CSV table of C-alpha atoms and ligand atoms in Angstrom, one decimal:
chain,number,residue,atom,x,y,z
A,770,UNK,CA,14.1,-39.0,18.2
A,771,UNK,CA,15.2,-37.3,21.4
A,772,UNK,CA,18.0,-38.2,23.7
A,773,UNK,CA,17.4,-40.6,26.7
A,774,UNK,CA,16.1,-38.5,29.6
A,775,UNK,CA,18.4,-38.0,32.5
A,776,UNK,CA,16.7,-37.9,35.9
A,777,UNK,CA,16.9,-34.5,37.6
A,778,UNK,CA,18.5,-32.9,34.5
A,779,UNK,CA,17.1,-30.7,31.8
A,780,UNK,CA,18.0,-31.7,28.3
A,781,UNK,CA,18.6,-28.8,26.0
A,782,UNK,CA,19.1,-30.0,22.5
A,783,UNK,CA,20.7,-27.9,19.8
A,784,UNK,CA,21.0,-28.9,16.1
A,785,UNK,CA,23.4,-26.5,14.6
A,786,UNK,CA,23.3,-26.1,10.8
A,787,UNK,CA,25.9,-28.7,10.1
A,788,UNK,CA,24.7,-31.7,12.0
A,789,UNK,CA,23.1,-33.0,15.0
A,790,UNK,CA,25.3,-32.4,18.1
A,791,UNK,CA,23.4,-32.8,21.3
A,792,UNK,CA,24.4,-30.7,24.2
A,793,UNK,CA,23.0,-31.4,27.6
A,794,UNK,CA,22.8,-28.7,30.3
A,795,UNK,CA,22.0,-29.5,33.8
A,796,UNK,CA,20.1,-27.8,36.6
A,797,UNK,CA,16.5,-27.1,37.4
A,798,UNK,CA,13.7,-29.6,38.4
A,799,UNK,CA,12.2,-31.7,35.9
A,800,UNK,CA,8.6,-30.8,36.7
A,801,UNK,CA,7.3,-27.6,38.4
A,802,UNK,CA,4.1,-27.6,40.5
A,803,UNK,CA,1.4,-25.6,38.9
A,804,UNK,CA,1.6,-21.9,39.3
A,805,UNK,CA,0.4,-20.4,42.6
A,806,UNK,CA,-2.1,-17.7,42.9
A,807,UNK,CA,0.6,-15.4,44.7
A,808,UNK,CA,3.3,-16.0,42.1
A,809,UNK,CA,6.3,-13.6,42.5
A,810,UNK,CA,6.0,-10.6,40.6
A,811,UNK,CA,9.3,-11.4,38.6
A,812,UNK,CA,10.6,-14.7,37.5
A,813,UNK,CA,13.8,-14.3,39.7
A,814,UNK,CA,14.1,-17.9,40.8
A,815,UNK,CA,12.3,-19.8,38.2
A,816,UNK,CA,14.1,-22.8,36.4
A,817,UNK,CA,13.6,-23.8,32.8
A,818,UNK,CA,11.0,-26.5,32.7
A,819,UNK,CA,10.4,-29.7,30.7
A,820,UNK,CA,7.4,-31.9,30.5
A,821,UNK,CA,8.6,-35.6,30.5
A,822,UNK,CA,6.4,-38.0,28.9
A,823,UNK,CA,5.1,-40.5,31.5
A,824,UNK,CA,5.3,-43.4,29.0
A,825,UNK,CA,8.7,-43.0,27.4
A,826,UNK,CA,10.4,-39.9,29.1
A,827,UNK,CA,10.5,-37.9,25.9
A,828,UNK,CA,9.7,-34.3,26.1
A,829,UNK,CA,6.1,-33.4,25.8
A,830,UNK,CA,5.0,-30.6,23.5
A,831,UNK,CA,1.9,-28.5,23.2
A,832,UNK,CA,-0.1,-30.1,20.5
A,833,UNK,CA,-2.4,-27.5,18.8
A,834,UNK,CA,-5.0,-29.9,17.3
A,835,UNK,CA,-5.8,-31.6,20.7
A,836,UNK,CA,-4.9,-28.6,23.0
A,837,UNK,CA,-3.1,-31.1,25.1
A,838,UNK,CA,0.6,-32.0,25.7
A,839,UNK,CA,1.7,-34.8,23.4
A,840,UNK,CA,4.8,-36.7,23.3
A,841,UNK,CA,6.4,-36.5,19.6
A,842,UNK,CA,8.2,-39.9,20.3
A,843,UNK,CA,5.4,-42.3,21.4
A,844,UNK,CA,2.3,-40.3,20.8
A,845,UNK,CA,1.3,-40.3,24.3
A,846,UNK,CA,-1.2,-37.6,25.4
A,847,UNK,CA,-1.3,-35.6,28.7
A,848,UNK,CA,-3.5,-33.0,29.8
A,849,UNK,CA,-2.6,-29.4,30.6
A,850,UNK,CA,-2.4,-29.0,34.3
A,851,UNK,CA,-2.7,-25.2,34.6
A,852,UNK,CA,-6.4,-24.3,35.1
A,853,UNK,CA,-8.0,-22.2,32.3
A,854,UNK,CA,-8.5,-18.8,34.1
A,855,UNK,CA,-9.1,-15.2,33.0
A,856,UNK,CA,-6.1,-12.9,32.9
A,857,UNK,CA,-5.9,-10.2,35.6
A,858,UNK,CA,-4.5,-6.9,34.6
A,859,UNK,CA,-1.7,-5.2,36.6
A,860,UNK,CA,-1.4,-1.6,37.6
A,861,UNK,CA,1.2,-0.1,35.3
A,862,UNK,CA,2.7,2.2,37.7
A,863,UNK,CA,3.3,-0.2,40.4
A,864,UNK,CA,4.6,-3.0,38.1
A,865,UNK,CA,7.1,-0.6,36.4
A,866,UNK,CA,8.3,0.8,39.7
A,867,UNK,CA,9.1,-2.8,40.8
A,868,UNK,CA,10.9,-3.8,37.6
A,869,UNK,CA,13.0,-0.5,37.5
A,870,UNK,CA,13.9,-1.1,41.1
A,871,UNK,CA,15.0,-4.6,40.3
A,872,UNK,CA,17.0,-3.4,37.2
A,873,UNK,CA,18.8,-0.8,39.1
A,874,UNK,CA,19.9,-3.2,41.9
A,875,UNK,CA,20.9,-6.1,39.7
A,876,UNK,CA,24.2,-5.8,37.5
A,877,UNK,CA,23.9,-7.9,34.4
A,878,UNK,CA,21.2,-10.5,33.4
A,879,UNK,CA,19.4,-12.5,36.1
A,880,UNK,CA,20.2,-16.1,36.3
A,881,UNK,CA,16.6,-17.2,36.2
A,882,UNK,CA,17.2,-20.4,34.2
A,883,UNK,CA,15.0,-19.3,31.5
A,884,UNK,CA,16.7,-19.7,28.1
A,885,UNK,CA,16.8,-17.2,25.4
A,886,UNK,CA,18.3,-17.3,22.0
A,887,UNK,CA,19.5,-13.9,20.7
A,888,UNK,CA,20.1,-13.9,17.0
A,889,UNK,CA,23.3,-12.4,16.0
A,890,UNK,CA,22.1,-11.4,12.8
A,891,UNK,CA,18.7,-9.6,13.3
A,892,UNK,CA,18.9,-9.2,17.1
A,893,UNK,CA,15.6,-11.0,17.7
A,894,UNK,CA,15.3,-12.6,21.2
A,895,UNK,CA,13.4,-15.7,21.5
A,896,UNK,CA,12.7,-17.9,24.6
A,897,UNK,CA,11.9,-21.6,24.7
A,898,UNK,CA,10.8,-24.3,27.2
A,899,UNK,CA,12.7,-27.5,27.3
A,900,UNK,CA,14.2,-28.7,24.0
A,901,UNK,CA,15.1,-26.0,21.4
A,902,UNK,CA,13.5,-27.6,18.2
A,903,UNK,CA,14.3,-24.7,16.0
A,904,UNK,CA,17.5,-24.7,14.2
A,905,UNK,CA,17.3,-21.4,12.5
A,906,UNK,CA,16.2,-17.9,13.6
A,907,UNK,CA,12.5,-17.7,12.6
A,908,UNK,CA,13.0,-14.0,11.5
A,909,UNK,CA,16.0,-14.3,9.2
A,910,UNK,CA,16.7,-18.0,8.9
A,911,UNK,CA,20.1,-17.5,10.3
A,912,UNK,CA,21.4,-20.8,11.8
A,913,UNK,CA,21.1,-20.6,15.6
A,914,UNK,CA,24.5,-21.1,17.3
A,915,UNK,CA,25.0,-22.6,20.7
A,916,UNK,CA,26.6,-19.6,22.0
A,917,UNK,CA,23.4,-17.5,21.2
A,918,UNK,CA,21.7,-19.2,24.2
A,919,UNK,CA,22.0,-17.3,27.3
A,920,UNK,CA,20.0,-16.7,30.7
A,921,UNK,CA,17.1,-14.2,30.6
A,922,UNK,CA,17.5,-10.8,32.2
A,923,UNK,CA,15.0,-9.5,34.7
A,924,UNK,CA,11.6,-9.0,32.9
A,925,UNK,CA,8.0,-8.4,33.5
A,926,UNK,CA,6.4,-11.8,33.8
A,927,UNK,CA,4.0,-13.1,31.2
A,928,UNK,CA,0.4,-12.8,32.5
A,929,UNK,CA,-1.5,-14.6,29.7
A,930,UNK,CA,-1.6,-16.6,26.6
A,931,UNK,CA,-3.8,-17.3,23.9
A,932,UNK,CA,-2.7,-20.8,22.8
A,933,UNK,CA,-2.4,-21.7,19.1
A,934,UNK,CA,-5.5,-22.9,17.5
A,935,UNK,CA,-4.2,-23.3,13.8
A,936,UNK,CA,-1.8,-26.3,13.7
A,937,UNK,CA,1.1,-26.9,11.3
A,938,UNK,CA,-0.9,-28.7,8.8
A,939,UNK,CA,-3.5,-25.9,8.4
A,940,UNK,CA,-0.9,-23.3,8.6
A,941,UNK,CA,1.0,-24.7,5.6
A,942,UNK,CA,-2.3,-24.9,3.5
A,943,UNK,CA,-2.8,-21.3,4.3
A,944,UNK,CA,0.6,-20.2,3.4
A,945,UNK,CA,0.7,-22.4,0.4
A,946,UNK,CA,-2.5,-20.8,-0.9
A,947,UNK,CA,-1.2,-17.3,0.0
A,948,UNK,CA,2.2,-18.0,-1.9
A,949,UNK,CA,0.4,-19.7,-5.0
A,950,UNK,CA,-1.9,-16.7,-5.3
A,951,UNK,CA,1.1,-14.1,-5.7
A,952,UNK,CA,1.1,-14.0,-9.5
A,953,UNK,CA,4.4,-12.3,-9.8
A,954,UNK,CA,6.1,-14.2,-7.2
A,955,UNK,CA,9.2,-15.9,-8.6
A,956,UNK,CA,9.3,-19.7,-8.8
A,957,UNK,CA,12.2,-19.9,-6.2
A,958,UNK,CA,10.0,-18.1,-3.6
A,959,UNK,CA,7.3,-20.8,-4.3
A,960,UNK,CA,9.7,-23.6,-3.4
A,961,UNK,CA,10.0,-21.9,0.2
A,962,UNK,CA,10.1,-25.4,1.7
A,963,UNK,CA,13.7,-25.9,0.7
A,964,UNK,CA,14.8,-22.3,1.6
A,965,UNK,CA,13.0,-20.9,4.6
A,966,UNK,CA,12.0,-21.6,8.1
A,967,UNK,CA,8.4,-22.2,9.2
A,968,UNK,CA,8.0,-21.8,12.9
A,969,UNK,CA,5.2,-21.2,15.6
A,970,UNK,CA,6.3,-18.2,17.4
A,971,UNK,CA,4.3,-16.6,20.4
A,972,UNK,CA,4.8,-12.9,20.1
A,973,UNK,CA,4.9,-10.5,23.1
A,974,UNK,CA,2.1,-8.0,23.4
A,975,UNK,CA,1.1,-5.7,26.2
A,976,UNK,CA,-2.5,-4.9,26.4
A,977,UNK,CA,-3.9,-1.7,28.1
A,978,UNK,CA,-7.0,-1.0,29.9
A,979,UNK,CA,-7.8,2.6,30.9
A,980,UNK,CA,-10.8,4.8,32.0
A,981,UNK,CA,-10.7,8.4,30.7
A,982,UNK,CA,-12.7,11.4,31.6
A,983,UNK,CA,-12.5,14.2,29.0
A,984,UNK,CA,-13.7,17.7,29.0
A,985,UNK,CA,-13.8,19.7,25.8
A,986,UNK,CA,-14.8,22.9,24.2
A,987,UNK,CA,-15.5,23.4,20.5
A,988,UNK,CA,-18.1,24.2,17.9
A,989,UNK,CA,-20.7,22.3,16.2
A,990,UNK,CA,-21.2,23.1,12.4
A,991,UNK,CA,-24.6,22.8,10.7
A,992,UNK,CA,-24.6,22.7,6.8
A,993,UNK,CA,-27.0,24.4,4.6
A,994,UNK,CA,-27.1,25.0,0.9
A,995,UNK,CA,-27.6,28.1,-1.2
A,996,UNK,CA,-28.3,28.1,-4.9
A,997,UNK,CA,-27.5,30.9,-7.2
A,998,UNK,CA,-26.9,31.5,-10.9
A,999,UNK,CA,-23.6,32.3,-12.0
A,1000,UNK,CA,-22.6,34.8,-14.7
A,1001,UNK,CA,-23.5,32.2,-17.4
A,1002,UNK,CA,-26.8,31.7,-15.9
A,1003,UNK,CA,-26.2,28.2,-14.7
A,1004,UNK,CA,-27.6,27.0,-11.6
A,1005,UNK,CA,-25.0,26.5,-8.9
A,1006,UNK,CA,-25.1,25.1,-5.4
A,1007,UNK,CA,-22.8,26.1,-2.5
A,1008,UNK,CA,-22.8,24.4,0.9
A,1009,UNK,CA,-22.2,26.6,3.9
A,1010,UNK,CA,-21.9,26.0,7.5
A,1011,UNK,CA,-23.2,27.8,10.5
A,1012,UNK,CA,-21.1,27.3,13.8
A,1013,UNK,CA,-22.4,27.2,17.2
A,1014,UNK,CA,-20.1,27.1,20.5
A,1015,UNK,CA,-20.4,23.8,22.4
A,1016,UNK,CA,-18.8,22.3,25.4
A,1017,UNK,CA,-19.2,19.0,27.2
A,1018,UNK,CA,-17.7,15.8,28.8
A,1019,UNK,CA,-17.3,12.1,27.6
A,1020,UNK,CA,-16.2,9.2,29.4
A,1021,UNK,CA,-14.1,6.4,27.5
A,1022,UNK,CA,-13.4,2.8,28.7
A,1023,UNK,CA,-10.6,1.0,27.1
A,1024,UNK,CA,-10.3,-2.7,27.4
A,1025,UNK,CA,-7.3,-4.7,25.8
A,1026,UNK,CA,-5.8,-2.3,23.6
A,1027,UNK,CA,-2.9,-4.4,22.1
A,1028,UNK,CA,0.7,-3.2,21.3
A,1029,UNK,CA,3.3,-5.6,19.8
A,1030,UNK,CA,6.3,-5.3,22.2
A,1031,UNK,CA,8.9,-6.6,19.6
A,1032,UNK,CA,11.3,-4.6,17.7
A,1033,UNK,CA,13.0,-5.4,14.4
A,1034,UNK,CA,9.8,-6.9,13.1
A,1035,UNK,CA,7.4,-5.8,10.5
A,1036,UNK,CA,5.1,-4.1,12.9
A,1037,UNK,CA,2.8,-2.7,9.9
A,1038,UNK,CA,2.4,-6.2,8.5
A,1039,UNK,CA,1.9,-7.9,12.0
A,1040,UNK,CA,-0.6,-5.1,12.8
A,1041,UNK,CA,-2.8,-6.3,9.8
A,1042,UNK,CA,-3.4,-9.6,11.6
A,1043,UNK,CA,-5.6,-7.7,14.2
A,1044,UNK,CA,-8.1,-8.1,15.6
A,1045,UNK,CA,-6.8,-10.6,18.3
A,1046,UNK,CA,-9.4,-12.4,20.4
A,1047,UNK,CA,-7.7,-11.2,23.7
A,1048,UNK,CA,-10.5,-12.1,25.8
A,1049,UNK,CA,-9.9,-15.7,25.0
A,1050,UNK,CA,-6.5,-15.5,26.8
A,1051,UNK,CA,-5.9,-17.8,29.7
A,1052,UNK,CA,-3.6,-17.5,32.6
A,1053,UNK,CA,0.0,-18.2,31.4
A,1054,UNK,CA,1.6,-21.5,31.8
A,1055,UNK,CA,4.7,-22.6,30.1
A,1056,UNK,CA,2.9,-25.8,29.0
A,1057,UNK,CA,1.5,-23.8,26.2
A,1058,UNK,CA,5.0,-22.9,24.8
A,1059,UNK,CA,6.6,-26.2,25.3
A,1060,UNK,CA,7.8,-27.1,21.6
A,1061,UNK,CA,7.1,-23.7,20.2
A,1062,UNK,CA,9.1,-20.5,20.5
A,1063,UNK,CA,8.1,-17.4,22.2
A,1064,UNK,CA,9.6,-14.1,21.3
A,1065,UNK,CA,10.5,-12.0,24.5
A,1066,UNK,CA,9.6,-8.3,24.7
A,1067,UNK,CA,12.0,-5.6,23.6
A,1068,UNK,CA,9.9,-2.8,24.9
A,1069,UNK,CA,8.5,-3.1,28.2
A,1070,UNK,CA,5.0,-2.2,29.4
A,1071,UNK,CA,6.0,1.6,29.9
A,1072,UNK,CA,8.0,1.7,26.5
A,1073,UNK,CA,5.0,0.1,24.6
A,1074,UNK,CA,2.5,2.5,26.1
A,1075,UNK,CA,2.8,5.6,23.8
A,1076,UNK,CA,1.6,3.6,21.0
A,1077,UNK,CA,-1.6,2.5,22.8
A,1078,UNK,CA,-2.0,6.1,24.2
A,1079,UNK,CA,-2.0,7.5,20.8
A,1080,UNK,CA,-4.8,5.0,19.6
A,1081,UNK,CA,-6.7,5.8,22.7
A,1082,UNK,CA,-6.4,9.7,22.0
A,1083,UNK,CA,-7.7,9.0,18.5
A,1084,UNK,CA,-10.7,7.1,20.0
A,1085,UNK,CA,-11.4,9.9,22.6
A,1086,UNK,CA,-11.3,12.6,19.7
A,1087,UNK,CA,-13.8,10.3,17.8
A,1088,UNK,CA,-16.1,10.3,20.9
A,1089,UNK,CA,-15.9,13.9,21.3
A,1090,UNK,CA,-16.8,14.5,17.5
A,1091,UNK,CA,-19.8,12.2,18.1
A,1092,UNK,CA,-20.9,14.2,21.3
A,1093,UNK,CA,-20.5,17.5,19.4
A,1094,UNK,CA,-22.6,15.9,16.6
A,1095,UNK,CA,-24.1,18.3,13.7
A,1096,UNK,CA,-22.5,17.9,10.2
A,1097,UNK,CA,-19.2,19.1,11.2
A,1098,UNK,CA,-17.0,19.6,14.3
A,1099,UNK,CA,-14.4,21.9,15.7
A,1100,UNK,CA,-12.2,21.1,18.8
A,1101,UNK,CA,-10.6,24.1,20.4
A,1102,UNK,CA,-9.6,22.5,23.6
A,1103,UNK,CA,-9.7,18.8,25.0
A,1104,UNK,CA,-8.5,17.8,28.6
A,1105,UNK,CA,-8.5,14.1,29.6
A,1106,UNK,CA,-7.9,12.7,32.9
A,1107,UNK,CA,-6.7,9.0,33.0
A,1108,UNK,CA,-8.3,7.5,36.0
A,1109,UNK,CA,-6.7,4.1,35.8
A,1110,UNK,CA,-4.1,2.5,33.6
A,1111,UNK,CA,-3.6,-1.3,33.8
A,1112,UNK,CA,-2.0,-3.7,31.5
A,1113,UNK,CA,-1.6,-7.6,30.8
A,1114,UNK,CA,1.6,-9.0,29.4
A,1115,UNK,CA,0.0,-11.6,26.8
A,1116,UNK,CA,1.6,-14.0,24.3
A,1117,UNK,CA,-0.3,-14.3,20.9
A,1118,UNK,CA,0.4,-17.0,18.4
A,1119,UNK,CA,1.9,-16.4,15.0
A,1120,UNK,CA,3.0,-18.7,12.4
A,1121,UNK,CA,6.1,-17.1,10.6
A,1122,UNK,CA,7.5,-18.3,7.3
A,1123,UNK,CA,10.8,-16.8,6.4
A,1124,UNK,CA,12.3,-17.2,3.0
A,1125,UNK,CA,15.7,-16.0,2.0
A,1126,UNK,CA,15.6,-14.6,-1.6
A,1127,UNK,CA,18.4,-12.5,-3.3
A,1128,UNK,CA,20.3,-12.6,0.3
A,1129,UNK,CA,17.3,-10.9,1.9
A,1130,UNK,CA,14.7,-12.6,4.3
A,1131,UNK,CA,11.0,-12.2,3.4
A,1132,UNK,CA,8.5,-12.9,6.1
A,1133,UNK,CA,5.1,-14.1,6.0
A,1134,UNK,CA,2.9,-14.0,9.0
A,1135,UNK,CA,-0.2,-16.1,9.9
A,1136,UNK,CA,-2.5,-15.3,12.9
A,1137,UNK,CA,-2.4,-18.5,14.7
A,1138,UNK,CA,-6.1,-18.1,15.8
A,1139,UNK,CA,-7.9,-16.6,12.8
A,1140,UNK,CA,-5.8,-17.7,9.8
A,1141,UNK,CA,-5.3,-14.1,8.7
A,1142,UNK,CA,-2.1,-14.2,6.3
A,1143,UNK,CA,0.0,-11.2,5.8
A,1144,UNK,CA,3.3,-11.2,4.0
A,1145,UNK,CA,5.7,-9.7,1.8
A,1146,UNK,CA,6.5,-10.9,-1.7
A,1147,UNK,CA,9.4,-10.6,-3.9
A,1148,UNK,CA,8.5,-9.5,-7.4
A,1149,UNK,CA,10.1,-11.3,-10.2
A,1150,UNK,CA,11.6,-9.0,-12.7
A,1151,UNK,CA,11.2,-11.6,-15.5
A,1152,UNK,CA,7.6,-12.2,-14.8
A,1153,UNK,CA,6.8,-8.6,-14.7
A,1154,UNK,CA,8.8,-8.0,-18.1
A,1155,UNK,CA,6.7,-10.9,-19.6
A,1156,UNK,CA,3.4,-9.4,-18.3
A,1157,UNK,CA,4.3,-5.9,-19.6
A,1158,UNK,CA,5.3,-7.3,-23.1
A,1159,UNK,CA,2.1,-9.2,-23.2
A,1160,UNK,CA,-0.1,-6.2,-22.2
A,1161,UNK,CA,2.0,-4.1,-25.0
A,1162,UNK,CA,1.3,-6.8,-27.5
A,1163,UNK,CA,-2.3,-7.0,-26.8
A,1164,UNK,CA,-2.6,-3.1,-27.3
A,1165,UNK,CA,-0.9,-3.4,-30.7
A,1166,UNK,CA,-3.3,-6.2,-31.8
A,1167,UNK,CA,-6.4,-4.0,-30.7
A,1168,UNK,CA,-4.9,-0.9,-32.6
A,1169,UNK,CA,-4.2,-3.0,-35.7
A,1170,UNK,CA,-7.7,-4.7,-35.8
A,1171,UNK,CA,-9.2,-1.2,-35.2
A,1172,UNK,CA,-7.3,0.2,-38.1
A,1173,UNK,CA,-8.3,-2.7,-40.4
A,1174,UNK,CA,-12.0,-3.0,-39.6
A,1175,UNK,CA,-12.7,0.7,-39.4
A,1176,UNK,CA,-14.2,2.6,-36.6
A,1177,UNK,CA,-17.4,2.8,-34.9
A,1178,UNK,CA,-18.6,6.4,-34.4
A,1179,UNK,CA,-19.4,7.1,-30.9
A,1180,UNK,CA,-21.9,9.6,-30.0
A,1181,UNK,CA,-21.2,12.8,-28.4
A,1182,UNK,CA,-22.9,13.0,-25.0
A,1183,UNK,CA,-23.4,16.2,-23.1
A,1184,UNK,CA,-21.9,16.6,-19.6
A,1185,UNK,CA,-23.3,18.6,-17.1
A,1186,UNK,CA,-20.9,19.8,-14.2
A,1187,UNK,CA,-22.3,20.3,-10.9
A,1188,UNK,CA,-20.2,22.7,-8.9
A,1189,UNK,CA,-20.2,21.7,-5.2
A,1190,UNK,CA,-17.9,23.5,-2.9
A,1191,UNK,CA,-17.7,23.6,0.8
A,1192,UNK,CA,-16.9,26.9,2.6
A,1193,UNK,CA,-15.6,26.5,6.2
A,1194,UNK,CA,-16.2,29.9,7.8
B,2385,ZN,ZN1,6.4,-40.6,25.1
B,2386,ZN,ZN1,17.6,-13.5,13.1
């Protein structure tokens, strides 16, 4: 149960590893008006929000099952006030110019009232709205210290969010299924409830839109086959390619190419949670984050761009190859013009299970929209040894039976080898 509400104050509750000390920080209005259309570019003057329950004064949280705000104390529901609206993209160059100018004129972090926890162990920075409900870092399960909370530095604002759709109950079922399906996972790992942390964490993404025009020069290869008899008189087939010079132009349109903006995370594993239904994103409101964690970005929109750009360049190359056509393609030169480059800063929902095993954190990620699970699993040496022993025993038994009951002769089949080689000339 939460502490009694204090009018005009923001309650920030910490539960350090040892016990349940409550700390109250004051400052900031209890309730913000809904976001206005012409919101300031950067959250310079914003205060930490809480959403008090009209019935009992407790702090409302975003309830995934109902997609409403719900009071954990009395069960009272409250509608989300922010209107559901599509997210507008921002021009990359303009936004980065503004951010850099602000960073240059500001010494040290901005006092925004936005609270962040920086984990002293893994360096992950997470922000929260209202009460901090987590007691451990969601990434490494290190207990969160009171000192780890600090005010947020100047950042690009969050433009959109796709709210969690999979609630804790369903996420636990999914993770349970995943863990029990790992045959070699040690039994300690399976008892994750006693060891780990299980948290709903919005992750920071930048998604990019771009229009490109590309001019290319290359060659189209048409394959043909020749047959001949080799020195042994066997029939052989060779594939050869005839090349024709080509040139042309292609146009690509990219919409919402996502890049995870967080470092010190298992990027490859999180990448396998794609695709994300980013088209379902709605204009950001902190209401969706209330009661959950939100990882703040480590790389801004400019620093995250190279990853998106290389994905787009791959796609452009595919388009050029399709345009060249034929059986094979050669690209000699490729010139792209980037006509527009826009981004959105979007929060995407991930359930994160962290288990400490042999002094090492193991993370399992669940896409909070599709339920896709991707995780690391510790392999038990004992279980592997048992499995290997059983396999060896099985082979021994088969060999013994074979020797005891004689052998069946297997007919000698003839094999025809077809030589099939490709000459690129
Ligand atoms: Zn209530
Ligand atoms: Zn950590």
